[in-house]
């Protein structure tokens, strides 16, 4: 059996940035921070933060654009590895979560009211969509 599914809740490091692929498909990129606390064998408390790269394709990029820095969000997606070559010519490999469902857990805006944004996307074939 094989399965590639991830569910994470955390806080956005900054507002998602939207760009467009050569095909015209919008994609939003963001980073999510997830901090957790744990006790070691000597009962000392420790805190660690994991950082996750997120990609929102198609209509989900519009949902992502409604999120702000610091928003607490929940995402479901798949972990994918992507290769690219930046301008310096070196080959880079990144792991990212391609988001297939997301929603805000609690967004607060300047007026103090809670707003909820959510979306689900059936993704097209993204092979060669760099």
PDB file of C-alpha atoms in Angstrom:
ATOM      1  CA  UNK A   1       0.000   0.000   0.000  1.00  0.00           C
ATOM      2  CA  UNK A   2       1.132   3.540  -0.738  1.00  0.00           C
ATOM      3  CA  UNK A   3      -0.437   6.771   0.393  1.00  0.00           C
ATOM      4  CA  UNK A   4       0.565  10.415   0.100  1.00  0.00           C
ATOM      5  CA  UNK A   5      -1.716  12.614   2.177  1.00  0.00           C
ATOM      6  CA  UNK A   6      -0.937  15.284   4.711  1.00  0.00           C
ATOM      7  CA  UNK A   7      -3.128  17.354   7.039  1.00  0.00           C
ATOM      8  CA  UNK A   8      -1.531  20.308   8.799  1.00  0.00           C
ATOM      9  CA  UNK A   9      -2.743  23.276  10.798  1.00  0.00           C
ATOM     10  CA  UNK A  10      -0.440  26.199  11.430  1.00  0.00           C
ATOM     11  CA  UNK A  11       0.195  29.890  10.910  1.00  0.00           C
ATOM     12  CA  UNK A  12       1.139  31.624   7.678  1.00  0.00           C
ATOM     13  CA  UNK A  13       4.584  33.203   7.730  1.00  0.00           C
ATOM     14  CA  UNK A  14       3.523  35.880   5.235  1.00  0.00           C
ATOM     15  CA  UNK A  15       0.729  36.660   2.803  1.00  0.00           C
ATOM     16  CA  UNK A  16       0.632  34.130  -0.076  1.00  0.00           C
ATOM     17  CA  UNK A  17       2.118  35.385  -3.329  1.00  0.00           C
ATOM     18  CA  UNK A  18       0.318  34.683  -6.603  1.00  0.00           C
ATOM     19  CA  UNK A  19       2.100  34.133  -9.904  1.00  0.00           C
ATOM     20  CA  UNK A  20       1.056  32.617 -13.218  1.00  0.00           C
ATOM     21  CA  UNK A  21       2.455  29.588 -14.974  1.00  0.00           C
ATOM     22  CA  UNK A  22       3.223  29.854 -18.722  1.00  0.00           C
ATOM     23  CA  UNK A  23      -0.117  28.088 -19.296  1.00  0.00           C
ATOM     24  CA  UNK A  24      -1.881  30.977 -17.541  1.00  0.00           C
ATOM     25  CA  UNK A  25      -2.847  28.912 -14.489  1.00  0.00           C
ATOM     26  CA  UNK A  26      -2.553  30.891 -11.252  1.00  0.00           C
ATOM     27  CA  UNK A  27      -0.504  29.468  -8.402  1.00  0.00           C
ATOM     28  CA  UNK A  28      -0.072  30.915  -4.925  1.00  0.00           C
ATOM     29  CA  UNK A  29       2.928  30.050  -2.799  1.00  0.00           C
ATOM     30  CA  UNK A  30       3.143  30.366   0.959  1.00  0.00           C
ATOM     31  CA  UNK A  31       5.010  29.073   3.994  1.00  0.00           C
ATOM     32  CA  UNK A  32       3.304  27.605   7.011  1.00  0.00           C
ATOM     33  CA  UNK A  33       4.859  27.419  10.447  1.00  0.00           C
ATOM     34  CA  UNK A  34       3.789  24.672  12.829  1.00  0.00           C
ATOM     35  CA  UNK A  35       5.150  24.792  16.379  1.00  0.00           C
ATOM     36  CA  UNK A  36       4.743  21.994  18.870  1.00  0.00           C
ATOM     37  CA  UNK A  37       5.905  21.325  22.414  1.00  0.00           C
ATOM     38  CA  UNK A  38       7.103  18.029  23.854  1.00  0.00           C
ATOM     39  CA  UNK A  39       8.780  16.615  26.946  1.00  0.00           C
ATOM     40  CA  UNK A  40      11.968  14.604  26.761  1.00  0.00           C
ATOM     41  CA  UNK A  41      12.838  11.664  29.039  1.00  0.00           C
ATOM     42  CA  UNK A  42      14.038  14.033  31.768  1.00  0.00           C
ATOM     43  CA  UNK A  43      10.679  15.848  31.702  1.00  0.00           C
ATOM     44  CA  UNK A  44      12.230  19.002  30.198  1.00  0.00           C
ATOM     45  CA  UNK A  45       9.928  20.879  27.833  1.00  0.00           C
ATOM     46  CA  UNK A  46      11.135  21.672  24.318  1.00  0.00           C
ATOM     47  CA  UNK A  47       9.572  23.580  21.453  1.00  0.00           C
ATOM     48  CA  UNK A  48      10.177  22.944  17.766  1.00  0.00           C
ATOM     49  CA  UNK A  49       8.849  24.591  14.659  1.00  0.00           C
ATOM     50  CA  UNK A  50       8.429  22.881  11.297  1.00  0.00           C
ATOM     51  CA  UNK A  51       8.283  25.036   8.165  1.00  0.00           C
ATOM     52  CA  UNK A  52       6.244  23.861   5.181  1.00  0.00           C
ATOM     53  CA  UNK A  53       6.210  25.201   1.621  1.00  0.00           C
ATOM     54  CA  UNK A  54       2.668  25.304   0.232  1.00  0.00           C
ATOM     55  CA  UNK A  55       1.426  25.594  -3.366  1.00  0.00           C
ATOM     56  CA  UNK A  56      -2.194  26.438  -4.180  1.00  0.00           C
ATOM     57  CA  UNK A  57      -3.118  25.886  -7.856  1.00  0.00           C
ATOM     58  CA  UNK A  58      -6.071  27.156  -9.882  1.00  0.00           C
ATOM     59  CA  UNK A  59      -9.119  28.329  -7.945  1.00  0.00           C
ATOM     60  CA  UNK A  60      -7.406  27.569  -4.637  1.00  0.00           C
ATOM     61  CA  UNK A  61      -4.936  30.367  -5.387  1.00  0.00           C
ATOM     62  CA  UNK A  62      -7.851  32.798  -5.094  1.00  0.00           C
ATOM     63  CA  UNK A  63      -8.757  31.353  -1.705  1.00  0.00           C
ATOM     64  CA  UNK A  64      -5.113  31.594  -0.628  1.00  0.00           C
ATOM     65  CA  UNK A  65      -4.964  35.239  -1.697  1.00  0.00           C
ATOM     66  CA  UNK A  66      -7.600  36.021   0.950  1.00  0.00           C
ATOM     67  CA  UNK A  67      -5.256  34.786   3.696  1.00  0.00           C
ATOM     68  CA  UNK A  68      -2.956  37.179   5.537  1.00  0.00           C
ATOM     69  CA  UNK A  69       0.295  36.831   7.434  1.00  0.00           C
ATOM     70  CA  UNK A  70      -0.360  35.182  10.794  1.00  0.00           C
ATOM     71  CA  UNK A  71      -3.656  33.539   9.804  1.00  0.00           C
ATOM     72  CA  UNK A  72      -4.242  30.139  11.356  1.00  0.00           C
ATOM     73  CA  UNK A  73      -5.171  27.746   8.524  1.00  0.00           C
ATOM     74  CA  UNK A  74      -5.831  24.055   7.992  1.00  0.00           C
ATOM     75  CA  UNK A  75      -4.709  22.351   4.788  1.00  0.00           C
ATOM     76  CA  UNK A  76      -4.978  18.908   3.215  1.00  0.00           C
ATOM     77  CA  UNK A  77      -2.697  17.988   0.371  1.00  0.00           C
ATOM     78  CA  UNK A  78       0.061  15.813  -0.974  1.00  0.00           C
ATOM     79  CA  UNK A  79       3.810  16.082  -0.556  1.00  0.00           C
ATOM     80  CA  UNK A  80       5.586  16.517  -3.850  1.00  0.00           C
ATOM     81  CA  UNK A  81       9.195  16.950  -4.822  1.00  0.00           C
ATOM     82  CA  UNK A  82       9.966  19.477  -7.525  1.00  0.00           C
ATOM     83  CA  UNK A  83      13.213  20.180  -9.372  1.00  0.00           C
ATOM     84  CA  UNK A  84      14.078  23.529 -10.861  1.00  0.00           C
ATOM     85  CA  UNK A  85      17.095  25.439 -12.123  1.00  0.00           C
ATOM     86  CA  UNK A  86      17.426  29.037 -10.851  1.00  0.00           C
ATOM     87  CA  UNK A  87      19.303  31.752 -12.734  1.00  0.00           C
ATOM     88  CA  UNK A  88      22.645  30.707 -11.212  1.00  0.00           C
ATOM     89  CA  UNK A  89      22.353  27.393 -13.108  1.00  0.00           C
ATOM     90  CA  UNK A  90      22.453  25.101 -10.080  1.00  0.00           C
ATOM     91  CA  UNK A  91      19.917  22.306  -9.819  1.00  0.00           C
ATOM     92  CA  UNK A  92      17.548  22.646  -6.850  1.00  0.00           C
ATOM     93  CA  UNK A  93      15.115  20.179  -5.354  1.00  0.00           C
ATOM     94  CA  UNK A  94      12.340  21.324  -3.020  1.00  0.00           C
ATOM     95  CA  UNK A  95       9.661  19.458  -1.129  1.00  0.00           C
ATOM     96  CA  UNK A  96       6.309  21.186  -1.011  1.00  0.00           C
ATOM     97  CA  UNK A  97       2.741  20.446  -0.117  1.00  0.00           C
ATOM     98  CA  UNK A  98       0.346  20.796  -3.027  1.00  0.00           C
ATOM     99  CA  UNK A  99      -2.822  21.932  -1.296  1.00  0.00           C
ATOM    100  CA  UNK A 100      -6.052  20.253  -2.336  1.00  0.00           C
ATOM    101  CA  UNK A 101      -8.284  21.624   0.436  1.00  0.00           C
ATOM    102  CA  UNK A 102      -7.878  24.512   2.824  1.00  0.00           C
ATOM    103  CA  UNK A 103      -9.810  26.649   5.246  1.00  0.00           C
ATOM    104  CA  UNK A 104      -9.125  29.321   7.800  1.00  0.00           C
ATOM    105  CA  UNK A 105      -9.360  28.176  11.373  1.00  0.00           C
ATOM    106  CA  UNK A 106      -9.716  31.679  12.744  1.00  0.00           C
ATOM    107  CA  UNK A 107      -8.977  34.768  10.731  1.00  0.00           C
ATOM    108  CA  UNK A 108      -9.315  38.092  12.419  1.00  0.00           C
ATOM    109  CA  UNK A 109      -9.148  41.365  10.605  1.00  0.00           C
ATOM    110  CA  UNK A 110      -8.755  44.933  11.837  1.00  0.00           C
ATOM    111  CA  UNK A 111     -12.456  45.127  12.672  1.00  0.00           C
ATOM    112  CA  UNK A 112     -12.122  42.098  14.953  1.00  0.00           C
ATOM    113  CA  UNK A 113     -14.700  40.002  13.129  1.00  0.00           C
ATOM    114  CA  UNK A 114     -13.949  36.414  12.216  1.00  0.00           C
ATOM    115  CA  UNK A 115     -14.059  35.526   8.558  1.00  0.00           C
ATOM    116  CA  UNK A 116     -13.864  32.066   7.045  1.00  0.00           C
ATOM    117  CA  UNK A 117     -12.420  31.285   3.623  1.00  0.00           C
ATOM    118  CA  UNK A 118     -12.219  27.774   2.296  1.00  0.00           C
ATOM    119  CA  UNK A 119     -11.802  25.904  -0.939  1.00  0.00           C
ATOM    120  CA  UNK A 120     -11.349  22.505  -2.508  1.00  0.00           C
ATOM    121  CA  UNK A 121      -9.745  21.885  -5.849  1.00  0.00           C
ATOM    122  CA  UNK A 122      -9.493  18.996  -8.250  1.00  0.00           C
ATOM    123  CA  UNK A 123      -6.120  19.601  -9.776  1.00  0.00           C
ATOM    124  CA  UNK A 124      -5.302  19.260 -13.445  1.00  0.00           C
ATOM    125  CA  UNK A 125      -2.252  17.282 -14.509  1.00  0.00           C
ATOM    126  CA  UNK A 126       0.665  19.458 -13.390  1.00  0.00           C
ATOM    127  CA  UNK A 127       3.406  17.569 -15.199  1.00  0.00           C
ATOM    128  CA  UNK A 128       5.606  20.107 -16.945  1.00  0.00           C
ATOM    129  CA  UNK A 129       3.685  23.024 -15.420  1.00  0.00           C
ATOM    130  CA  UNK A 130       6.808  24.778 -14.063  1.00  0.00           C
TER     131      UNK A 130
END
